[in-house]
Short mmCIF file of N, CA and C in Angstrom, two decimals:
data_model
loop_
_atom_site.label_atom_id
_atom_site.label_comp_id
_atom_site.label_asym_id
_atom_site.label_seq_id
_atom_site.Cartn_x
_atom_site.Cartn_y
_atom_site.Cartn_z
N MET A 229 0.84 -1.18 0.00
CA MET A 229 0.00 0.00 0.00
C MET A 229 0.88 1.24 0.00
N GLY A 230 0.57 2.22 -0.81
CA GLY A 230 1.34 3.44 -0.88
C GLY A 230 1.19 4.31 0.34
N LYS A 231 2.18 5.16 0.54
CA LYS A 231 2.18 6.05 1.70
C LYS A 231 2.64 7.43 1.26
N ILE A 232 2.03 8.46 1.84
CA ILE A 232 2.42 9.85 1.59
C ILE A 232 3.34 10.29 2.73
N HIS A 233 4.39 11.02 2.38
CA HIS A 233 5.37 11.48 3.37
C HIS A 233 5.42 13.00 3.38
N GLU A 234 5.77 13.55 4.51
CA GLU A 234 5.89 15.01 4.68
C GLU A 234 7.16 15.56 4.06
N ARG A 235 8.22 14.75 4.07
CA ARG A 235 9.53 15.21 3.57
C ARG A 235 10.37 14.01 3.15
N VAL A 236 11.42 14.29 2.40
CA VAL A 236 12.35 13.23 2.01
C VAL A 236 13.46 13.22 3.06
N GLU A 237 13.39 12.24 3.94
CA GLU A 237 14.38 12.10 5.01
C GLU A 237 14.49 10.64 5.39
N GLY A 238 15.45 10.31 6.23
CA GLY A 238 15.60 8.96 6.73
C GLY A 238 15.75 7.94 5.62
N ARG A 239 14.95 6.86 5.71
CA ARG A 239 15.07 5.77 4.74
C ARG A 239 14.73 6.22 3.31
N LEU A 240 13.80 7.17 3.16
CA LEU A 240 13.49 7.68 1.82
C LEU A 240 14.70 8.38 1.22
N ARG A 241 15.35 9.21 2.02
CA ARG A 241 16.54 9.93 1.54
C ARG A 241 17.65 8.94 1.20
N GLU A 242 17.86 7.95 2.04
CA GLU A 242 18.87 6.93 1.77
C GLU A 242 18.56 6.19 0.47
N PHE A 243 17.29 5.89 0.25
CA PHE A 243 16.88 5.20 -0.97
C PHE A 243 17.18 6.06 -2.20
N VAL A 244 16.74 7.32 -2.17
CA VAL A 244 16.96 8.24 -3.29
C VAL A 244 18.46 8.40 -3.54
N ASP A 245 19.23 8.58 -2.49
CA ASP A 245 20.67 8.82 -2.64
C ASP A 245 21.42 7.65 -3.26
N ARG A 246 20.96 6.43 -3.09
CA ARG A 246 21.73 5.30 -3.61
C ARG A 246 21.26 4.81 -4.98
N GLN A 247 20.25 5.46 -5.56
CA GLN A 247 19.76 5.01 -6.87
C GLN A 247 20.68 5.47 -8.00
N PRO A 248 20.96 4.59 -8.96
CA PRO A 248 21.80 4.97 -10.09
C PRO A 248 21.03 5.63 -11.23
N VAL A 249 19.70 5.53 -11.19
CA VAL A 249 18.89 6.07 -12.28
C VAL A 249 17.56 6.56 -11.70
N PHE A 250 16.98 7.56 -12.35
CA PHE A 250 15.64 8.03 -12.02
C PHE A 250 14.94 8.41 -13.31
N PHE A 251 13.64 8.59 -13.22
CA PHE A 251 12.84 8.91 -14.40
C PHE A 251 12.08 10.21 -14.15
N VAL A 252 11.95 11.00 -15.21
CA VAL A 252 11.30 12.30 -15.12
C VAL A 252 10.12 12.32 -16.09
N ALA A 253 8.94 12.69 -15.60
CA ALA A 253 7.74 12.79 -16.44
C ALA A 253 7.24 14.23 -16.43
N THR A 254 6.98 14.74 -17.63
CA THR A 254 6.41 16.08 -17.80
C THR A 254 5.41 16.02 -18.95
N ALA A 255 4.59 17.06 -19.06
CA ALA A 255 3.62 17.11 -20.15
C ALA A 255 3.28 18.56 -20.45
N PRO A 256 2.95 18.85 -21.71
CA PRO A 256 2.49 20.19 -22.04
C PRO A 256 1.06 20.37 -21.57
N LEU A 257 0.57 21.59 -21.61
CA LEU A 257 -0.83 21.84 -21.25
C LEU A 257 -1.79 21.32 -22.31
N SER A 258 -1.38 21.37 -23.56
CA SER A 258 -2.24 20.94 -24.65
C SER A 258 -2.50 19.44 -24.61
N ALA A 259 -3.76 19.07 -24.78
CA ALA A 259 -4.12 17.66 -24.82
C ALA A 259 -3.55 16.98 -26.07
N GLU A 260 -3.21 17.76 -27.08
CA GLU A 260 -2.61 17.20 -28.30
C GLU A 260 -1.10 17.05 -28.18
N GLY A 261 -0.52 17.62 -27.14
CA GLY A 261 0.93 17.55 -26.96
C GLY A 261 1.39 16.19 -26.49
N HIS A 262 2.67 15.96 -26.59
CA HIS A 262 3.26 14.69 -26.21
C HIS A 262 3.69 14.69 -24.74
N VAL A 263 3.30 13.66 -24.01
CA VAL A 263 3.79 13.45 -22.66
C VAL A 263 5.23 12.97 -22.80
N ASN A 264 6.10 13.42 -21.92
CA ASN A 264 7.50 13.01 -22.00
C ASN A 264 7.89 12.22 -20.76
N LEU A 265 8.65 11.17 -20.96
CA LEU A 265 9.21 10.38 -19.87
C LEU A 265 10.66 10.11 -20.22
N SER A 266 11.57 10.58 -19.38
CA SER A 266 13.00 10.48 -19.67
C SER A 266 13.76 9.84 -18.53
N PRO A 267 14.71 8.95 -18.85
CA PRO A 267 15.61 8.43 -17.82
C PRO A 267 16.75 9.41 -17.59
N ARG A 268 17.25 9.45 -16.38
CA ARG A 268 18.42 10.26 -16.03
C ARG A 268 19.29 9.40 -15.11
N GLY A 269 20.57 9.74 -15.02
CA GLY A 269 21.35 8.95 -14.08
C GLY A 269 22.85 8.98 -14.21
N VAL A 270 23.45 10.06 -14.64
CA VAL A 270 24.91 10.14 -14.63
C VAL A 270 25.35 10.28 -13.17
N PRO A 271 26.22 9.39 -12.69
CA PRO A 271 26.62 9.44 -11.27
C PRO A 271 27.14 10.82 -10.86
N GLY A 272 26.71 11.24 -9.68
CA GLY A 272 27.18 12.51 -9.13
C GLY A 272 26.51 13.75 -9.66
N THR A 273 25.47 13.58 -10.51
CA THR A 273 24.83 14.75 -11.12
C THR A 273 23.41 15.00 -10.64
N PHE A 274 22.99 14.33 -9.55
CA PHE A 274 21.64 14.56 -9.05
C PHE A 274 21.57 14.27 -7.56
N GLY A 275 20.55 14.84 -6.91
CA GLY A 275 20.33 14.55 -5.51
C GLY A 275 19.42 15.56 -4.85
N MET A 276 19.07 15.25 -3.62
CA MET A 276 18.24 16.14 -2.81
C MET A 276 19.08 17.32 -2.35
N LEU A 277 18.54 18.53 -2.49
CA LEU A 277 19.20 19.73 -1.96
C LEU A 277 18.80 19.95 -0.51
N ASP A 278 17.55 19.60 -0.21
CA ASP A 278 17.03 19.63 1.15
C ASP A 278 15.83 18.69 1.19
N GLU A 279 15.06 18.69 2.24
CA GLU A 279 13.96 17.73 2.40
C GLU A 279 12.82 17.90 1.40
N HIS A 280 12.77 19.06 0.72
CA HIS A 280 11.70 19.32 -0.24
C HIS A 280 12.20 19.82 -1.59
N THR A 281 13.50 19.64 -1.87
CA THR A 281 14.05 20.14 -3.12
C THR A 281 14.99 19.09 -3.72
N PHE A 282 14.70 18.70 -4.94
CA PHE A 282 15.53 17.77 -5.68
C PHE A 282 16.07 18.51 -6.90
N ALA A 283 17.28 18.18 -7.34
CA ALA A 283 17.84 18.84 -8.52
C ALA A 283 18.78 17.89 -9.25
N TRP A 284 18.97 18.20 -10.54
CA TRP A 284 19.97 17.46 -11.31
C TRP A 284 20.61 18.37 -12.35
N LEU A 285 21.85 18.02 -12.67
CA LEU A 285 22.60 18.69 -13.71
C LEU A 285 22.13 18.08 -15.03
N ASP A 286 21.54 18.90 -15.88
CA ASP A 286 20.92 18.42 -17.11
C ASP A 286 21.89 18.53 -18.26
N GLY A 287 22.24 17.40 -18.84
CA GLY A 287 23.15 17.40 -19.98
C GLY A 287 22.43 17.73 -21.27
N THR A 288 23.15 18.33 -22.19
CA THR A 288 22.60 18.58 -23.51
C THR A 288 22.21 17.24 -24.10
N GLY A 289 21.04 17.19 -24.70
CA GLY A 289 20.56 15.93 -25.22
C GLY A 289 19.94 16.07 -26.59
N SER A 290 19.41 14.98 -27.07
CA SER A 290 18.82 14.96 -28.40
C SER A 290 17.51 15.73 -28.47
N GLY A 291 16.90 15.98 -27.33
CA GLY A 291 15.66 16.73 -27.28
C GLY A 291 15.65 17.67 -26.09
N SER A 292 14.56 18.37 -25.94
CA SER A 292 14.46 19.33 -24.84
C SER A 292 13.03 19.41 -24.31
N GLU A 293 12.38 18.25 -24.27
CA GLU A 293 10.98 18.21 -23.83
C GLU A 293 10.82 18.64 -22.37
N THR A 294 11.67 18.11 -21.49
CA THR A 294 11.55 18.44 -20.07
C THR A 294 11.66 19.94 -19.87
N ILE A 295 12.66 20.56 -20.47
CA ILE A 295 12.85 22.01 -20.34
C ILE A 295 11.64 22.76 -20.88
N ALA A 296 11.16 22.37 -22.06
CA ALA A 296 10.01 23.05 -22.67
C ALA A 296 8.77 22.95 -21.78
N HIS A 297 8.50 21.76 -21.27
CA HIS A 297 7.31 21.58 -20.42
C HIS A 297 7.44 22.36 -19.12
N LEU A 298 8.61 22.34 -18.52
CA LEU A 298 8.79 23.09 -17.27
C LEU A 298 8.63 24.58 -17.51
N ARG A 299 9.14 25.07 -18.61
CA ARG A 299 8.98 26.50 -18.91
C ARG A 299 7.52 26.85 -19.17
N GLU A 300 6.77 25.92 -19.74
CA GLU A 300 5.37 26.21 -20.02
C GLU A 300 4.51 26.14 -18.76
N ASN A 301 4.71 25.09 -17.92
CA ASN A 301 3.77 24.91 -16.81
C ASN A 301 4.39 24.43 -15.50
N GLY A 302 5.65 24.02 -15.51
CA GLY A 302 6.34 23.65 -14.27
C GLY A 302 6.02 22.28 -13.71
N ARG A 303 5.01 21.59 -14.22
CA ARG A 303 4.61 20.30 -13.63
C ARG A 303 5.64 19.21 -13.91
N ILE A 304 5.96 18.43 -12.87
CA ILE A 304 6.95 17.37 -13.04
C ILE A 304 6.76 16.29 -11.98
N THR A 305 7.05 15.07 -12.36
CA THR A 305 7.13 13.95 -11.43
C THR A 305 8.47 13.27 -11.64
N VAL A 306 9.17 13.02 -10.54
CA VAL A 306 10.43 12.30 -10.56
C VAL A 306 10.17 10.96 -9.89
N MET A 307 10.62 9.88 -10.52
CA MET A 307 10.38 8.55 -9.95
C MET A 307 11.68 7.76 -9.84
N PHE A 308 11.85 7.16 -8.68
CA PHE A 308 12.96 6.24 -8.41
C PHE A 308 12.35 4.88 -8.17
N CYS A 309 12.96 3.81 -8.69
CA CYS A 309 12.48 2.48 -8.36
C CYS A 309 13.65 1.54 -8.13
N ALA A 310 13.45 0.64 -7.19
CA ALA A 310 14.48 -0.32 -6.82
C ALA A 310 14.52 -1.44 -7.84
N PHE A 311 15.68 -1.62 -8.47
CA PHE A 311 15.88 -2.74 -9.37
C PHE A 311 16.68 -3.85 -8.68
N ASP A 312 17.15 -3.56 -7.46
CA ASP A 312 17.79 -4.57 -6.63
C ASP A 312 17.36 -4.34 -5.19
N GLY A 313 17.65 -5.28 -4.33
CA GLY A 313 17.26 -5.14 -2.92
C GLY A 313 15.75 -5.17 -2.74
N PRO A 314 15.27 -4.68 -1.60
CA PRO A 314 13.83 -4.68 -1.33
C PRO A 314 13.07 -3.85 -2.37
N PRO A 315 11.88 -4.28 -2.76
CA PRO A 315 11.10 -3.52 -3.74
C PRO A 315 10.64 -2.18 -3.16
N ASN A 316 10.72 -1.14 -3.97
CA ASN A 316 10.28 0.18 -3.53
C ASN A 316 10.20 1.10 -4.74
N ILE A 317 9.23 2.00 -4.72
CA ILE A 317 9.09 3.07 -5.70
C ILE A 317 8.85 4.35 -4.92
N VAL A 318 9.60 5.40 -5.26
CA VAL A 318 9.40 6.71 -4.64
C VAL A 318 9.12 7.71 -5.75
N ARG A 319 8.04 8.49 -5.55
CA ARG A 319 7.68 9.54 -6.51
C ARG A 319 7.72 10.89 -5.82
N LEU A 320 8.34 11.84 -6.52
CA LEU A 320 8.38 13.23 -6.06
C LEU A 320 7.59 14.06 -7.07
N HIS A 321 6.45 14.57 -6.65
CA HIS A 321 5.61 15.41 -7.51
C HIS A 321 5.88 16.85 -7.14
N GLY A 322 5.99 17.72 -8.13
CA GLY A 322 6.23 19.11 -7.78
C GLY A 322 6.26 20.05 -8.96
N LYS A 323 6.90 21.18 -8.71
CA LYS A 323 7.08 22.22 -9.72
C LYS A 323 8.57 22.35 -9.98
N GLY A 324 8.90 22.30 -11.26
CA GLY A 324 10.30 22.41 -11.65
C GLY A 324 10.61 23.73 -12.31
N ARG A 325 11.87 24.10 -12.19
CA ARG A 325 12.34 25.30 -12.89
C ARG A 325 13.71 25.00 -13.48
N VAL A 326 14.03 25.72 -14.53
CA VAL A 326 15.26 25.49 -15.26
C VAL A 326 16.22 26.64 -15.01
N VAL A 327 17.41 26.31 -14.54
CA VAL A 327 18.48 27.29 -14.35
C VAL A 327 19.52 26.98 -15.42
N THR A 328 19.55 27.78 -16.49
CA THR A 328 20.47 27.50 -17.59
C THR A 328 21.89 27.88 -17.22
N ARG A 329 22.82 27.41 -17.99
CA ARG A 329 24.24 27.70 -17.74
C ARG A 329 24.54 29.19 -17.85
N TYR A 330 23.60 29.99 -18.36
CA TYR A 330 23.79 31.42 -18.50
C TYR A 330 23.09 32.22 -17.40
N ASP A 331 22.41 31.54 -16.49
CA ASP A 331 21.72 32.20 -15.38
C ASP A 331 22.67 32.39 -14.20
N GLY A 332 22.42 33.42 -13.40
CA GLY A 332 23.26 33.74 -12.25
C GLY A 332 23.40 32.63 -11.23
N GLU A 333 22.36 31.83 -11.03
CA GLU A 333 22.38 30.75 -10.04
C GLU A 333 23.16 29.52 -10.50
N TYR A 334 23.43 29.43 -11.78
CA TYR A 334 23.96 28.19 -12.34
C TYR A 334 25.27 27.75 -11.69
N ASP A 335 26.22 28.64 -11.55
CA ASP A 335 27.54 28.24 -11.03
C ASP A 335 27.44 27.62 -9.64
N ALA A 336 26.67 28.25 -8.76
CA ALA A 336 26.54 27.73 -7.39
C ALA A 336 25.82 26.39 -7.38
N LEU A 337 24.77 26.25 -8.18
CA LEU A 337 24.03 24.98 -8.22
C LEU A 337 24.86 23.87 -8.87
N SER A 338 25.46 24.16 -10.00
CA SER A 338 26.20 23.12 -10.72
C SER A 338 27.44 22.68 -9.96
N ALA A 339 27.99 23.55 -9.11
CA ALA A 339 29.18 23.20 -8.32
C ALA A 339 28.90 22.07 -7.33
N ARG A 340 27.64 21.82 -7.05
CA ARG A 340 27.26 20.73 -6.13
C ARG A 340 27.43 19.35 -6.76
N TYR A 341 27.61 19.33 -8.07
CA TYR A 341 27.61 18.06 -8.81
C TYR A 341 28.94 17.82 -9.52
N THR A 342 29.11 16.57 -9.94
CA THR A 342 30.25 16.18 -10.76
C THR A 342 30.15 16.91 -12.09
N ASP A 343 31.28 17.36 -12.61
CA ASP A 343 31.31 18.05 -13.90
C ASP A 343 30.71 17.15 -14.98
N LEU A 344 29.89 17.72 -15.84
CA LEU A 344 29.27 17.00 -16.94
C LEU A 344 29.51 17.78 -18.22
N PRO A 345 30.43 17.32 -19.07
CA PRO A 345 30.64 18.04 -20.33
C PRO A 345 29.33 18.17 -21.09
N GLY A 346 29.07 19.35 -21.62
CA GLY A 346 27.84 19.59 -22.35
C GLY A 346 26.65 19.94 -21.48
N ALA A 347 26.86 20.13 -20.17
CA ALA A 347 25.74 20.49 -19.29
C ALA A 347 25.09 21.76 -19.79
N ARG A 348 23.76 21.77 -19.79
CA ARG A 348 23.05 22.95 -20.29
C ARG A 348 22.25 23.66 -19.21
N ALA A 349 21.98 22.97 -18.09
CA ALA A 349 21.13 23.57 -17.05
C ALA A 349 21.18 22.73 -15.78
N VAL A 350 20.67 23.32 -14.73
CA VAL A 350 20.32 22.56 -13.52
C VAL A 350 18.81 22.67 -13.42
N VAL A 351 18.16 21.52 -13.28
CA VAL A 351 16.72 21.51 -13.09
C VAL A 351 16.47 21.36 -11.60
N VAL A 352 15.70 22.29 -11.05
CA VAL A 352 15.41 22.32 -9.62
C VAL A 352 13.93 22.04 -9.42
N VAL A 353 13.62 21.02 -8.60
CA VAL A 353 12.23 20.63 -8.36
C VAL A 353 11.84 20.94 -6.93
N SER A 354 10.84 21.79 -6.76
CA SER A 354 10.25 22.04 -5.45
C SER A 354 9.20 20.96 -5.24
N VAL A 355 9.49 20.05 -4.34
CA VAL A 355 8.67 18.86 -4.15
C VAL A 355 7.45 19.20 -3.29
N GLU A 356 6.26 18.93 -3.84
CA GLU A 356 5.00 19.24 -3.17
C GLU A 356 4.31 17.99 -2.62
N ARG A 357 4.61 16.84 -3.20
CA ARG A 357 3.99 15.59 -2.77
C ARG A 357 5.04 14.49 -2.86
N ILE A 358 5.16 13.71 -1.80
CA ILE A 358 6.15 12.64 -1.72
C ILE A 358 5.40 11.35 -1.41
N SER A 359 5.58 10.35 -2.25
CA SER A 359 4.91 9.08 -2.00
C SER A 359 5.86 7.93 -2.29
N ASP A 360 5.59 6.81 -1.61
CA ASP A 360 6.29 5.59 -1.96
C ASP A 360 5.28 4.46 -2.02
N SER A 361 5.62 3.44 -2.77
CA SER A 361 4.76 2.28 -2.91
C SER A 361 5.64 1.04 -3.02
N CYS A 362 5.00 -0.11 -3.08
CA CYS A 362 5.70 -1.38 -2.91
C CYS A 362 6.70 -1.71 -4.01
N GLY A 363 6.38 -1.51 -5.24
CA GLY A 363 7.29 -1.90 -6.31
C GLY A 363 7.38 -3.39 -6.52
N TYR A 364 6.39 -4.14 -6.09
CA TYR A 364 6.43 -5.60 -6.21
C TYR A 364 6.56 -6.08 -7.65
N ALA A 365 6.05 -5.31 -8.61
CA ALA A 365 6.08 -5.73 -10.01
C ALA A 365 7.33 -5.26 -10.75
N VAL A 366 8.20 -4.51 -10.10
CA VAL A 366 9.44 -4.05 -10.74
C VAL A 366 10.44 -5.20 -10.73
N PRO A 367 11.01 -5.54 -11.89
CA PRO A 367 11.91 -6.69 -11.95
C PRO A 367 13.23 -6.44 -11.21
N LEU A 368 13.83 -7.52 -10.79
CA LEU A 368 15.19 -7.46 -10.24
C LEU A 368 16.16 -7.45 -11.42
N MET A 369 17.12 -6.52 -11.39
CA MET A 369 18.09 -6.42 -12.47
C MET A 369 19.46 -6.15 -11.88
N ASP A 370 20.48 -6.55 -12.60
CA ASP A 370 21.85 -6.30 -12.16
C ASP A 370 22.38 -5.02 -12.76
N TYR A 371 22.98 -4.20 -11.92
CA TYR A 371 23.64 -2.98 -12.38
C TYR A 371 25.03 -3.37 -12.88
N VAL A 372 25.30 -3.12 -14.14
CA VAL A 372 26.56 -3.51 -14.74
C VAL A 372 27.56 -2.37 -14.73
N GLY A 373 27.10 -1.16 -14.95
CA GLY A 373 28.00 -0.01 -14.96
C GLY A 373 27.44 1.12 -15.79
N GLU A 374 28.23 2.16 -15.88
CA GLU A 374 27.83 3.35 -16.63
C GLU A 374 28.28 3.26 -18.08
N ARG A 375 27.57 3.95 -18.94
CA ARG A 375 27.98 4.10 -20.34
C ARG A 375 28.80 5.38 -20.41
N ASP A 376 30.02 5.28 -20.78
CA ASP A 376 30.88 6.47 -20.85
C ASP A 376 30.84 7.03 -22.27
N LEU A 377 29.69 7.56 -22.65
CA LEU A 377 29.50 8.06 -24.01
C LEU A 377 29.16 9.55 -24.05
N LEU A 378 28.25 10.00 -23.17
CA LEU A 378 27.78 11.38 -23.22
C LEU A 378 28.90 12.38 -22.98
N GLY A 379 29.63 12.20 -21.89
CA GLY A 379 30.72 13.13 -21.56
C GLY A 379 31.74 13.26 -22.68
N PRO A 380 32.32 12.15 -23.14
CA PRO A 380 33.30 12.25 -24.22
C PRO A 380 32.74 12.87 -25.50
N ALA A 381 31.47 12.60 -25.82
CA ALA A 381 30.87 13.18 -27.03
C ALA A 381 30.87 14.70 -26.94
N PHE A 382 30.53 15.25 -25.77
CA PHE A 382 30.50 16.71 -25.65
C PHE A 382 31.87 17.30 -25.36
N GLU A 383 32.79 16.51 -24.82
CA GLU A 383 34.18 16.97 -24.72
C GLU A 383 34.74 17.19 -26.12
N ARG A 384 34.44 16.27 -27.04
CA ARG A 384 34.91 16.42 -28.43
C ARG A 384 34.30 17.64 -29.09
N ARG A 385 33.05 17.94 -28.78
CA ARG A 385 32.39 19.12 -29.37
C ARG A 385 32.98 20.42 -28.83
N GLY A 386 33.39 20.41 -27.56
CA GLY A 386 33.90 21.62 -26.94
C GLY A 386 32.77 22.57 -26.58
N VAL A 387 33.12 23.70 -25.99
CA VAL A 387 32.12 24.67 -25.54
C VAL A 387 31.30 25.21 -26.70
N GLU A 388 31.97 25.65 -27.76
CA GLU A 388 31.25 26.21 -28.91
C GLU A 388 30.41 25.16 -29.63
N GLY A 389 30.95 23.98 -29.80
CA GLY A 389 30.21 22.92 -30.47
C GLY A 389 28.99 22.50 -29.67
N SER A 390 29.12 22.48 -28.34
CA SER A 390 27.98 22.15 -27.48
C SER A 390 26.91 23.23 -27.58
N ALA A 391 27.34 24.50 -27.57
CA ALA A 391 26.39 25.61 -27.71
C ALA A 391 25.69 25.54 -29.07
N ASP A 392 26.45 25.21 -30.11
CA ASP A 392 25.86 25.10 -31.44
C ASP A 392 24.84 23.97 -31.49
N TYR A 393 25.14 22.86 -30.85
CA TYR A 393 24.21 21.73 -30.78
C TYR A 393 22.90 22.17 -30.12
N ARG A 394 23.00 22.90 -29.00
CA ARG A 394 21.79 23.39 -28.32
C ARG A 394 21.01 24.35 -29.22
N ARG A 395 21.73 25.22 -29.92
CA ARG A 395 21.06 26.18 -30.80
C ARG A 395 20.30 25.49 -31.93
N THR A 396 20.88 24.42 -32.45
CA THR A 396 20.26 23.77 -33.61
C THR A 396 19.29 22.65 -33.25
N ARG A 397 19.44 22.06 -32.04
CA ARG A 397 18.61 20.89 -31.72
C ARG A 397 17.78 21.01 -30.45
N ASN A 398 18.00 22.05 -29.66
CA ASN A 398 17.29 22.14 -28.37
C ASN A 398 16.44 23.39 -28.22
N ARG A 399 16.19 24.12 -29.29
CA ARG A 399 15.42 25.36 -29.21
C ARG A 399 13.95 25.13 -28.91
N THR A 400 13.38 24.09 -29.48
CA THR A 400 11.96 23.82 -29.28
C THR A 400 11.73 22.34 -28.99
N SER A 401 10.58 22.06 -28.39
CA SER A 401 10.18 20.68 -28.13
C SER A 401 9.63 20.07 -29.41
N ILE A 402 9.31 18.79 -29.36
CA ILE A 402 8.72 18.14 -30.54
C ILE A 402 7.34 18.72 -30.87
N ASP A 403 6.72 19.39 -29.90
CA ASP A 403 5.43 20.05 -30.13
C ASP A 403 5.58 21.52 -30.49
N GLY A 404 6.82 21.99 -30.62
CA GLY A 404 7.07 23.38 -31.00
C GLY A 404 7.09 24.37 -29.86
N LEU A 405 7.11 23.89 -28.61
CA LEU A 405 7.19 24.79 -27.46
C LEU A 405 8.61 25.31 -27.31
N PRO A 406 8.78 26.56 -26.88
CA PRO A 406 10.13 27.08 -26.65
C PRO A 406 10.83 26.24 -25.56
N ALA A 407 12.07 25.91 -25.80
CA ALA A 407 12.81 25.09 -24.82
C ALA A 407 14.09 25.84 -24.44
N TYR A 408 15.20 25.38 -24.94
CA TYR A 408 16.48 26.01 -24.62
C TYR A 408 16.68 27.16 -25.59
N ASP A 409 16.01 28.28 -25.32
CA ASP A 409 15.95 29.36 -26.30
C ASP A 409 16.90 30.51 -26.03
N PHE A 410 17.66 30.46 -24.95
CA PHE A 410 18.57 31.55 -24.66
C PHE A 410 19.98 31.04 -24.68
N ASP A 411 20.76 31.51 -25.61
CA ASP A 411 22.16 31.13 -25.69
C ASP A 411 22.91 32.37 -26.18
N PRO A 412 23.53 33.11 -25.26
CA PRO A 412 24.15 34.37 -25.66
C PRO A 412 25.20 34.23 -26.73
N SER A 413 25.82 33.08 -26.87
CA SER A 413 26.83 32.92 -27.90
C SER A 413 26.20 32.91 -29.29
N ALA A 414 24.87 32.81 -29.36
CA ALA A 414 24.19 32.85 -30.66
C ALA A 414 23.93 34.28 -31.10
N GLN A 415 24.20 35.25 -30.24
CA GLN A 415 23.91 36.64 -30.58
C GLN A 415 25.15 37.39 -31.02
#
């Protein structure tokens, strides 16, 4: 049976802190828009800032749905599930905001995390609802390791190449919503 919690602390915090991957769900306001569900999980690039705030260093990617949806309406759900050990699912429902690499807060927030070549933002989630449930149907899986592909790909691109990638591929969502639309090097 699921349970609602007042804050992320104790065993919930320990559970969140030891997960290698999490999932992010967002959606546009339009009923015709696409719901987005994305995996995240580069080690050292995410975690709780306090009992009601979760954040992650967002790497430049092939799309920008999460950023576009957060800019439009802020709604977000973050989900962690146990693929080993005791079954458990934790969901953090809240409002997200995007702090781009060009915003004043970015340096202080990003300094909390491991460097990620090609990072474009820190996504900060103000958690409004915290729940956990059994996770009995989640399969047991073995963690083999990380894929060392994203960092080297953006190291090869360099700062300008990464900015160019964002300018050409991250400006709008698949539904045409504004996403990563501010890049001073484009001006």
